[in-house]
Coordinates of C-alpha atoms and ligand atoms in Angstrom, one line a residue:
M219 CA -25.2 2.9 16.8
E220 CA -26.6 0.6 19.5
T221 CA -23.8 1.3 21.9
Q222 CA -24.3 5.1 21.5
A223 CA -28.0 4.5 22.4
V224 CA -27.2 2.6 25.6
E225 CA -24.7 5.3 26.7
T226 CA -27.3 8.0 25.9
A227 CA -29.9 6.0 28.1
A228 CA -27.3 5.6 30.9
A229 CA -26.5 9.4 30.9
V230 CA -30.3 10.1 31.0
T231 CA -31.1 7.6 33.8
S232 CA -28.1 8.8 35.9
G233 CA -29.1 12.5 35.3
G234 CA -26.4 13.1 32.8
A235 CA -25.1 16.6 32.7
Q236 CA -28.4 17.9 34.0
A237 CA -28.5 19.7 37.4
P238 CA -30.7 17.8 40.0
A239 CA -34.0 19.3 40.8
G240 CA -34.0 21.3 43.9
M241 CA -36.5 23.0 46.0
A242 CA -37.2 26.6 45.2
W243 CA -39.2 29.2 47.4
Q244 CA -42.7 29.5 46.2
D245 CA -44.7 32.7 47.2
R246 CA -47.7 30.5 48.1
Y247 CA -45.5 29.4 51.2
L248 CA -46.0 33.0 52.5
L249 CA -48.3 33.3 55.6
N250 CA -47.7 36.9 56.3
L251 CA -46.1 36.2 59.6
A252 CA -42.5 37.2 59.3
P253 CA -40.8 35.0 61.9
M254 CA -42.8 32.0 60.4
D255 CA -42.1 33.0 56.8
D256 CA -38.3 33.5 57.7
I257 CA -37.9 29.9 59.2
H258 CA -39.8 28.4 56.2
R259 CA -37.3 30.1 53.9
E260 CA -34.6 28.4 55.9
F261 CA -36.4 25.0 55.6
V262 CA -36.7 25.4 51.9
S263 CA -32.9 26.2 51.7
L264 CA -31.9 23.3 53.7
V265 CA -34.0 20.7 51.9
N266 CA -32.7 22.3 48.5
A267 CA -29.1 21.8 49.7
L268 CA -29.8 18.2 50.2
L269 CA -31.5 17.8 46.9
V270 CA -28.7 19.4 44.8
A271 CA -25.9 18.0 46.7
P272 CA -23.5 16.1 44.3
P273 CA -23.4 12.4 44.4
E274 CA -20.0 12.3 46.1
A275 CA -21.1 14.9 48.9
D276 CA -21.3 13.9 52.5
L277 CA -24.9 14.4 53.4
V278 CA -24.3 13.9 57.3
P279 CA -23.7 17.7 57.9
L280 CA -26.7 18.6 55.8
M281 CA -28.9 16.2 57.6
D282 CA -27.4 17.4 61.0
A283 CA -28.5 21.1 60.0
L284 CA -32.0 19.7 59.0
V285 CA -32.4 18.1 62.3
E286 CA -31.3 21.2 64.3
H287 CA -33.6 23.4 62.2
T288 CA -36.6 21.1 62.5
E289 CA -36.3 20.9 66.2
R290 CA -36.0 24.8 66.5
H291 CA -38.7 25.4 63.9
F292 CA -41.3 23.0 65.5
A293 CA -40.5 24.3 69.0
M294 CA -41.0 27.7 67.9
E295 CA -44.5 27.0 66.5
Q296 CA -45.2 25.0 69.6
R297 CA -44.4 28.0 71.9
W298 CA -46.7 30.0 69.8
M299 CA -49.5 27.5 70.0
E300 CA -49.2 27.2 73.7
E301 CA -48.9 30.9 74.4
S302 CA -51.8 31.9 72.0
H303 CA -53.9 28.9 73.2
F304 CA -54.3 27.7 69.6
P305 CA -57.4 25.3 69.8
P306 CA -55.9 22.4 67.5
T307 CA -52.6 22.3 69.2
G308 CA -52.6 18.6 69.7
C309 CA -53.1 17.9 66.0
H310 CA -50.4 20.1 64.8
E311 CA -48.0 18.9 67.6
D312 CA -48.6 15.3 66.5
E313 CA -47.7 16.0 62.9
H314 CA -44.5 17.8 64.0
S315 CA -43.5 14.9 66.4
R316 CA -44.1 12.3 63.6
S317 CA -42.1 14.5 61.1
L318 CA -39.2 15.1 63.5
A319 CA -39.0 11.4 64.3
V320 CA -38.6 10.6 60.7
V321 CA -36.0 13.2 60.1
V322 CA -33.9 12.0 63.1
A323 CA -34.2 8.5 62.0
V324 CA -33.2 9.2 58.5
R325 CA -30.2 11.3 59.8
D326 CA -28.9 8.2 61.7
K327 CA -29.4 6.0 58.5
V328 CA -27.4 8.5 56.4
A329 CA -24.7 8.6 59.1
A330 CA -24.7 4.7 58.8
G331 CA -24.0 5.1 55.1
D332 CA -27.4 5.2 53.5
A333 CA -27.2 8.6 51.5
A334 CA -29.9 7.5 49.2
L335 CA -32.4 7.5 52.0
G336 CA -31.5 11.2 52.8
R337 CA -32.2 12.2 49.2
T338 CA -35.5 10.4 49.2
L339 CA -36.4 12.1 52.4
A340 CA -35.5 15.4 50.9
R341 CA -37.8 14.7 47.8
E342 CA -40.6 13.6 50.1
L343 CA -40.3 16.8 52.1
V344 CA -41.2 18.9 49.2
P345 CA -44.9 17.9 48.9
W346 CA -45.1 17.3 52.8
F347 CA -44.1 21.0 53.3
D348 CA -46.5 22.2 50.7
N349 CA -49.3 20.5 52.5
H350 CA -48.2 21.3 56.0
V351 CA -47.8 25.1 55.2
A352 CA -51.3 25.2 53.4
S353 CA -53.1 23.5 56.2
M354 CA -51.6 23.4 59.8
D355 CA -49.2 26.4 59.6
W356 CA -51.8 28.4 57.8
A357 CA -54.3 27.6 60.5
L358 CA -51.8 28.8 63.1
A359 CA -50.8 31.9 61.3
S360 CA -54.5 32.8 60.8
W361 CA -55.3 32.2 64.6
I362 CA -52.3 34.4 65.4
A363 CA -53.5 37.2 63.1
R364 CA -57.0 36.9 64.4
T365 CA -56.0 37.0 68.1
G366 CA -53.2 39.5 67.9
Y367 CA -50.8 37.3 69.6
A368 CA -47.2 38.8 69.3
A369 CA -45.3 35.8 67.7
T370 CA -41.6 36.3 67.9
A371 CA -38.8 34.2 66.9
Ligands
FE2_64 FE1 -43.8 25.6 60.0
FE2_65 FE1 -46.0 23.4 61.6

């Protein structure tokens, strides 16, 4: 009986047969700016891939894809901020720079064998994205809608 309880506890703490929690698209992420919504769907998909990767999976290609995406995603928003003369560009730019630096640093740690750190980053990116979309990206999308700037991918 006691052995069974220990085995049950071990199965629960290791995730058991349950699928790991992923990151699903939420309609609250929609900012009604198609190229931004599209790249945000891509972000969610990449973070989800990291979150649901099985324990034996090689996370390096997934981290490489996340680095490539993050550089392209932030560069696109940067271009829009500059071309549309978005007033708080510096604040949004700083947040992007800090976040990209973390993603790149974690990619290198994962490549050096610390897969757990990649999974931790992915978990932390879920609330980070929620907040970033609702604040900085929302402000940029609102500015673009107000000014009529033609934001393209
Ligand atoms: Fe964004
Ligand atoms: Fe952003």
